[in-house]
Amino acid sequence: MLPDLLDQIPPDQEIAGVTAPSHGLQANRCRATDGAFDTRKCHDAIAARGAAVIIPPRTNGRCWKPETA
């Protein structure tokens, strides 16, 4: 879903960073994300736009293996 959302922003419009949606109980309290945007596809789409990725890893997240050609 995130790559499709980024495609809606004109290519000539700069994107500084992309942050994962969060569920905050109250302002100034801990905010938790569900990890849905911590995927290689999302990270690649954000990087393609030259933006910073501000997405915490999934609870069970692991380092990705390098892609092989």
mmCIF file of N, CA, C and O in Angstrom:
data_model
loop_
_atom_site.group_PDB
_atom_site.id
_atom_site.type_symbol
_atom_site.label_atom_id
_atom_site.label_comp_id
_atom_site.label_asym_id
_atom_site.label_seq_id
_atom_site.Cartn_x
_atom_site.Cartn_y
_atom_site.Cartn_z
ATOM 1 N N MET A 1 0.803 -1.187 0.000
ATOM 2 C CA MET A 1 0.000 0.000 0.000
ATOM 3 C C MET A 1 0.859 1.269 0.000
ATOM 4 O O MET A 1 0.549 2.219 -0.693
ATOM 5 N N LEU A 2 1.947 1.276 0.749
ATOM 6 C CA LEU A 2 2.775 2.477 0.840
ATOM 7 C C LEU A 2 3.346 2.901 -0.514
ATOM 8 O O LEU A 2 3.279 4.088 -0.847
ATOM 9 N N PRO A 3 3.894 1.985 -1.322
ATOM 10 C CA PRO A 3 4.388 2.430 -2.631
ATOM 11 C C PRO A 3 3.295 3.100 -3.470
ATOM 12 O O PRO A 3 3.559 4.098 -4.152
ATOM 13 N N ASP A 4 2.066 2.592 -3.404
ATOM 14 C CA ASP A 4 0.960 3.215 -4.144
ATOM 15 C C ASP A 4 0.649 4.606 -3.608
ATOM 16 O O ASP A 4 0.328 5.522 -4.374
ATOM 17 N N LEU A 5 0.740 4.788 -2.303
ATOM 18 C CA LEU A 5 0.509 6.110 -1.718
ATOM 19 C C LEU A 5 1.587 7.096 -2.152
ATOM 20 O O LEU A 5 1.289 8.247 -2.476
ATOM 21 N N LEU A 6 2.839 6.641 -2.175
ATOM 22 C CA LEU A 6 3.927 7.522 -2.616
ATOM 23 C C LEU A 6 3.767 7.906 -4.081
ATOM 24 O O LEU A 6 4.129 9.019 -4.474
ATOM 25 N N ASP A 7 3.231 7.008 -4.884
ATOM 26 C CA ASP A 7 3.017 7.294 -6.309
ATOM 27 C C ASP A 7 2.004 8.414 -6.518
ATOM 28 O O ASP A 7 1.969 9.033 -7.584
ATOM 29 N N GLN A 8 1.176 8.695 -5.519
ATOM 30 C CA GLN A 8 0.180 9.758 -5.633
ATOM 31 C C GLN A 8 0.805 11.147 -5.448
ATOM 32 O O GLN A 8 0.192 12.148 -5.787
ATOM 33 N N ILE A 9 2.013 11.196 -4.926
ATOM 34 C CA ILE A 9 2.715 12.459 -4.741
ATOM 35 C C ILE A 9 3.500 12.734 -6.021
ATOM 36 O O ILE A 9 4.250 11.871 -6.486
ATOM 37 N N PRO A 10 3.338 13.909 -6.606
ATOM 38 C CA PRO A 10 4.043 14.204 -7.869
ATOM 39 C C PRO A 10 5.545 13.967 -7.734
ATOM 40 O O PRO A 10 6.143 14.295 -6.710
ATOM 41 N N PRO A 11 6.157 13.393 -8.763
ATOM 42 C CA PRO A 11 7.589 13.071 -8.698
ATOM 43 C C PRO A 11 8.482 14.279 -8.465
ATOM 44 O O PRO A 11 9.577 14.143 -7.919
ATOM 45 N N ASP A 12 8.039 15.462 -8.872
ATOM 46 C CA ASP A 12 8.870 16.652 -8.686
ATOM 47 C C ASP A 12 8.727 17.248 -7.291
ATOM 48 O O ASP A 12 9.425 18.191 -6.949
ATOM 49 N N GLN A 13 7.847 16.695 -6.471
ATOM 50 C CA GLN A 13 7.675 17.180 -5.104
ATOM 51 C C GLN A 13 8.594 16.389 -4.177
ATOM 52 O O GLN A 13 8.537 15.165 -4.116
ATOM 53 N N GLU A 14 9.463 17.114 -3.483
ATOM 54 C CA GLU A 14 10.425 16.468 -2.592
ATOM 55 C C GLU A 14 9.727 15.884 -1.368
ATOM 56 O O GLU A 14 8.799 16.478 -0.818
ATOM 57 N N ILE A 15 10.185 14.709 -0.945
ATOM 58 C CA ILE A 15 9.707 14.072 0.275
ATOM 59 C C ILE A 15 10.908 13.966 1.205
ATOM 60 O O ILE A 15 11.905 13.326 0.872
ATOM 61 N N ALA A 16 10.834 14.606 2.366
ATOM 62 C CA ALA A 16 11.963 14.593 3.295
ATOM 63 C C ALA A 16 12.082 13.256 4.007
ATOM 64 O O ALA A 16 13.173 12.721 4.176
ATOM 65 N N GLY A 17 10.960 12.706 4.441
ATOM 66 C CA GLY A 17 11.000 11.447 5.182
ATOM 67 C C GLY A 17 9.625 10.820 5.247
ATOM 68 O O GLY A 17 8.616 11.481 5.048
ATOM 69 N N VAL A 18 9.606 9.535 5.524
ATOM 70 C CA VAL A 18 8.354 8.801 5.654
ATOM 71 C C VAL A 18 8.379 8.117 7.009
ATOM 72 O O VAL A 18 9.325 7.407 7.353
ATOM 73 N N THR A 19 7.322 8.363 7.788
ATOM 74 C CA THR A 19 7.199 7.799 9.117
ATOM 75 C C THR A 19 6.045 6.824 9.139
ATOM 76 O O THR A 19 5.006 7.064 8.529
ATOM 77 N N ALA A 20 6.209 5.726 9.848
ATOM 78 C CA ALA A 20 5.143 4.734 9.968
ATOM 79 C C ALA A 20 3.990 5.312 10.779
ATOM 80 O O ALA A 20 4.201 6.053 11.723
ATOM 81 N N PRO A 21 2.762 4.956 10.412
ATOM 82 C CA PRO A 21 1.630 5.382 11.231
ATOM 83 C C PRO A 21 1.755 4.758 12.612
ATOM 84 O O PRO A 21 2.328 3.690 12.767
ATOM 85 N N SER A 22 1.238 5.451 13.604
ATOM 86 C CA SER A 22 1.336 4.916 14.953
ATOM 87 C C SER A 22 0.009 5.082 15.671
ATOM 88 O O SER A 22 -0.851 5.841 15.261
ATOM 89 N N HIS A 23 -0.119 4.351 16.716
ATOM 90 C CA HIS A 23 -1.326 4.388 17.525
ATOM 91 C C HIS A 23 -0.936 4.976 18.868
ATOM 92 O O HIS A 23 -0.416 4.266 19.711
ATOM 93 N N GLY A 24 -1.136 6.263 19.062
ATOM 94 C CA GLY A 24 -0.762 6.887 20.325
ATOM 95 C C GLY A 24 -1.944 6.946 21.263
ATOM 96 O O GLY A 24 -3.035 7.326 20.864
ATOM 97 N N LEU A 25 -1.719 6.553 22.493
ATOM 98 C CA LEU A 25 -2.791 6.639 23.469
ATOM 99 C C LEU A 25 -3.016 8.093 23.884
ATOM 100 O O LEU A 25 -4.122 8.550 24.007
ATOM 101 N N GLN A 26 -1.937 8.798 24.099
ATOM 102 C CA GLN A 26 -2.013 10.205 24.454
ATOM 103 C C GLN A 26 -0.777 10.899 23.909
ATOM 104 O O GLN A 26 0.234 10.253 23.642
ATOM 105 N N ALA A 27 -0.873 12.213 23.780
ATOM 106 C CA ALA A 27 0.291 12.972 23.335
ATOM 107 C C ALA A 27 1.406 12.796 24.367
ATOM 108 O O ALA A 27 1.150 12.653 25.560
ATOM 109 N N ASN A 28 2.632 12.823 23.909
ATOM 110 C CA ASN A 28 3.814 12.712 24.755
ATOM 111 C C ASN A 28 3.949 11.364 25.445
ATOM 112 O O ASN A 28 4.675 11.239 26.407
ATOM 113 N N ARG A 29 3.239 10.356 24.989
ATOM 114 C CA ARG A 29 3.388 9.017 25.545
ATOM 115 C C ARG A 29 3.984 8.122 24.475
ATOM 116 O O ARG A 29 4.037 8.463 23.311
ATOM 117 N N CYS A 30 4.378 6.953 24.867
ATOM 118 C CA CYS A 30 4.973 5.999 23.937
ATOM 119 C C CYS A 30 4.011 5.707 22.789
ATOM 120 O O CYS A 30 2.826 5.498 23.007
ATOM 121 N N ARG A 31 4.510 5.707 21.582
ATOM 122 C CA ARG A 31 3.687 5.421 20.416
ATOM 123 C C ARG A 31 4.195 4.129 19.793
ATOM 124 O O ARG A 31 5.374 3.977 19.565
ATOM 125 N N ALA A 32 3.298 3.211 19.518
ATOM 126 C CA ALA A 32 3.676 1.912 18.967
ATOM 127 C C ALA A 32 3.151 1.775 17.547
ATOM 128 O O ALA A 32 2.063 2.237 17.242
ATOM 129 N N THR A 33 3.929 1.152 16.702
ATOM 130 C CA THR A 33 3.485 0.881 15.340
ATOM 131 C C THR A 33 3.298 -0.616 15.182
ATOM 132 O O THR A 33 3.855 -1.408 15.940
ATOM 133 N N ASP A 34 2.534 -0.991 14.185
ATOM 134 C CA ASP A 34 2.285 -2.413 13.993
ATOM 135 C C ASP A 34 3.322 -3.089 13.111
ATOM 136 O O ASP A 34 3.293 -4.287 12.914
ATOM 137 N N GLY A 35 4.272 -2.350 12.568
ATOM 138 C CA GLY A 35 5.334 -2.940 11.763
ATOM 139 C C GLY A 35 4.951 -3.239 10.326
ATOM 140 O O GLY A 35 5.751 -3.792 9.580
ATOM 141 N N ALA A 36 3.755 -2.872 9.913
ATOM 142 C CA ALA A 36 3.297 -3.216 8.564
ATOM 143 C C ALA A 36 4.141 -2.567 7.468
ATOM 144 O O ALA A 36 4.217 -3.091 6.368
ATOM 145 N N PHE A 37 4.793 -1.447 7.764
ATOM 146 C CA PHE A 37 5.574 -0.757 6.748
ATOM 147 C C PHE A 37 7.050 -1.130 6.799
ATOM 148 O O PHE A 37 7.851 -0.605 6.048
ATOM 149 N N ASP A 38 7.424 -2.028 7.695
ATOM 150 C CA ASP A 38 8.811 -2.474 7.779
ATOM 151 C C ASP A 38 9.031 -3.646 6.828
ATOM 152 O O ASP A 38 9.235 -4.778 7.224
ATOM 153 N N THR A 39 8.941 -3.344 5.537
ATOM 154 C CA THR A 39 9.164 -4.345 4.504
ATOM 155 C C THR A 39 10.191 -3.806 3.515
ATOM 156 O O THR A 39 10.372 -2.590 3.388
ATOM 157 N N ARG A 40 10.851 -4.712 2.829
ATOM 158 C CA ARG A 40 11.837 -4.279 1.828
ATOM 159 C C ARG A 40 11.162 -3.446 0.735
ATOM 160 O O ARG A 40 11.709 -2.450 0.274
ATOM 161 N N LYS A 41 9.944 -3.835 0.336
ATOM 162 C CA LYS A 41 9.235 -3.106 -0.719
ATOM 163 C C LYS A 41 8.980 -1.655 -0.298
ATOM 164 O O LYS A 41 9.180 -0.733 -1.093
ATOM 165 N N CYS A 42 8.569 -1.449 0.952
ATOM 166 C CA CYS A 42 8.328 -0.087 1.434
ATOM 167 C C CYS A 42 9.626 0.700 1.526
ATOM 168 O O CYS A 42 9.703 1.851 1.087
ATOM 169 N N HIS A 43 10.664 0.082 2.088
ATOM 170 C CA HIS A 43 11.952 0.767 2.203
ATOM 171 C C HIS A 43 12.495 1.138 0.824
ATOM 172 O O HIS A 43 13.023 2.236 0.643
ATOM 173 N N ASP A 44 12.366 0.242 -0.153
ATOM 174 C CA ASP A 44 12.841 0.527 -1.510
ATOM 175 C C ASP A 44 12.060 1.675 -2.145
ATOM 176 O O ASP A 44 12.634 2.525 -2.826
ATOM 177 N N ALA A 45 10.734 1.707 -1.941
ATOM 178 C CA ALA A 45 9.906 2.771 -2.510
ATOM 179 C C ALA A 45 10.270 4.122 -1.915
ATOM 180 O O ALA A 45 10.321 5.137 -2.618
ATOM 181 N N ILE A 46 10.540 4.140 -0.619
ATOM 182 C CA ILE A 46 10.930 5.391 0.044
ATOM 183 C C ILE A 46 12.300 5.841 -0.450
ATOM 184 O O ILE A 46 12.507 7.011 -0.783
ATOM 185 N N ALA A 47 13.239 4.910 -0.537
ATOM 186 C CA ALA A 47 14.587 5.240 -1.011
ATOM 187 C C ALA A 47 14.557 5.744 -2.455
ATOM 188 O O ALA A 47 15.316 6.646 -2.819
ATOM 189 N N ALA A 48 13.674 5.186 -3.277
ATOM 190 C CA ALA A 48 13.565 5.619 -4.671
ATOM 191 C C ALA A 48 13.151 7.081 -4.776
ATOM 192 O O ALA A 48 13.473 7.750 -5.760
ATOM 193 N N ARG A 49 12.456 7.576 -3.765
ATOM 194 C CA ARG A 49 12.056 8.988 -3.745
ATOM 195 C C ARG A 49 13.088 9.863 -3.041
ATOM 196 O O ARG A 49 12.914 11.067 -2.915
ATOM 197 N N GLY A 50 14.166 9.265 -2.555
ATOM 198 C CA GLY A 50 15.231 10.026 -1.897
ATOM 199 C C GLY A 50 14.854 10.514 -0.514
ATOM 200 O O GLY A 50 15.415 11.489 -0.025
ATOM 201 N N ALA A 51 13.923 9.829 0.124
ATOM 202 C CA ALA A 51 13.443 10.248 1.444
ATOM 203 C C ALA A 51 14.082 9.406 2.542
ATOM 204 O O ALA A 51 14.569 8.300 2.305
ATOM 205 N N ALA A 52 14.072 9.954 3.745
ATOM 206 C CA ALA A 52 14.563 9.225 4.910
ATOM 207 C C ALA A 52 13.488 8.249 5.386
ATOM 208 O O ALA A 52 12.301 8.566 5.361
ATOM 209 N N VAL A 53 13.924 7.082 5.818
ATOM 210 C CA VAL A 53 13.010 6.064 6.342
ATOM 211 C C VAL A 53 13.000 6.173 7.864
ATOM 212 O O VAL A 53 14.043 6.039 8.504
ATOM 213 N N ILE A 54 11.828 6.440 8.422
ATOM 214 C CA ILE A 54 11.693 6.552 9.878
ATOM 215 C C ILE A 54 10.619 5.555 10.297
ATOM 216 O O ILE A 54 9.492 5.912 10.627
ATOM 217 N N ILE A 55 10.981 4.283 10.214
ATOM 218 C CA ILE A 55 10.038 3.206 10.491
ATOM 219 C C ILE A 55 10.707 2.238 11.460
ATOM 220 O O ILE A 55 11.742 1.658 11.133
ATOM 221 N N PRO A 56 10.130 2.059 12.633
ATOM 222 C CA PRO A 56 10.731 1.098 13.556
ATOM 223 C C PRO A 56 10.575 -0.326 13.037
ATOM 224 O O PRO A 56 9.643 -0.612 12.291
ATOM 225 N N PRO A 57 11.493 -1.199 13.416
ATOM 226 C CA PRO A 57 11.395 -2.586 12.951
ATOM 227 C C PRO A 57 10.207 -3.309 13.573
ATOM 228 O O PRO A 57 9.710 -2.917 14.631
ATOM 229 N N ARG A 58 9.792 -4.366 12.912
ATOM 230 C CA ARG A 58 8.738 -5.222 13.457
ATOM 231 C C ARG A 58 9.219 -5.811 14.777
ATOM 232 O O ARG A 58 10.419 -5.905 15.025
ATOM 233 N N THR A 59 8.281 -6.243 15.587
ATOM 234 C CA THR A 59 8.627 -6.853 16.867
ATOM 235 C C THR A 59 9.576 -8.034 16.677
ATOM 236 O O THR A 59 10.522 -8.203 17.418
ATOM 237 N N ASN A 60 9.327 -8.848 15.664
ATOM 238 C CA ASN A 60 10.173 -10.008 15.397
ATOM 239 C C ASN A 60 11.142 -9.745 14.248
ATOM 240 O O ASN A 60 11.588 -10.670 13.586
ATOM 241 N N GLY A 61 11.473 -8.471 14.003
ATOM 242 C CA GLY A 61 12.310 -8.087 12.868
ATOM 243 C C GLY A 61 13.708 -8.678 12.928
ATOM 244 O O GLY A 61 14.275 -8.891 13.994
ATOM 245 N N ARG A 62 14.240 -8.965 11.781
ATOM 246 C CA ARG A 62 15.606 -9.467 11.604
ATOM 247 C C ARG A 62 16.269 -8.659 10.489
ATOM 248 O O ARG A 62 15.581 -8.080 9.659
ATOM 249 N N CYS A 63 17.599 -8.676 10.478
ATOM 250 C CA CYS A 63 18.306 -8.019 9.375
ATOM 251 C C CYS A 63 17.996 -8.766 8.083
ATOM 252 O O CYS A 63 17.892 -9.993 8.073
ATOM 253 N N TRP A 64 17.837 -7.997 7.007
ATOM 254 C CA TRP A 64 17.573 -8.616 5.703
ATOM 255 C C TRP A 64 18.865 -9.145 5.128
ATOM 256 O O TRP A 64 19.929 -8.552 5.265
ATOM 257 N N LYS A 65 18.745 -10.270 4.438
ATOM 258 C CA LYS A 65 19.886 -10.801 3.710
ATOM 259 C C LYS A 65 20.061 -9.945 2.458
ATOM 260 O O LYS A 65 19.080 -9.470 1.884
ATOM 261 N N PRO A 66 21.323 -9.736 2.040
ATOM 262 C CA PRO A 66 21.531 -8.971 0.812
ATOM 263 C C PRO A 66 20.851 -9.680 -0.361
ATOM 264 O O PRO A 66 20.825 -10.906 -0.424
ATOM 265 N N GLU A 67 20.293 -8.880 -1.267
ATOM 266 C CA GLU A 67 19.679 -9.475 -2.448
ATOM 267 C C GLU A 67 20.756 -10.031 -3.353
ATOM 268 O O GLU A 67 21.824 -9.464 -3.489
ATOM 269 N N THR A 68 20.460 -11.145 -3.967
ATOM 270 C CA THR A 68 21.408 -11.737 -4.901
ATOM 271 C C THR A 68 20.862 -11.628 -6.307
ATOM 272 O O THR A 68 19.657 -11.643 -6.524
ATOM 273 N N ALA A 69 21.747 -11.468 -7.244
ATOM 274 C CA ALA A 69 21.322 -11.313 -8.632
ATOM 275 C C ALA A 69 21.308 -12.626 -9.354
ATOM 276 O O ALA A 69 21.853 -13.586 -9.003
#
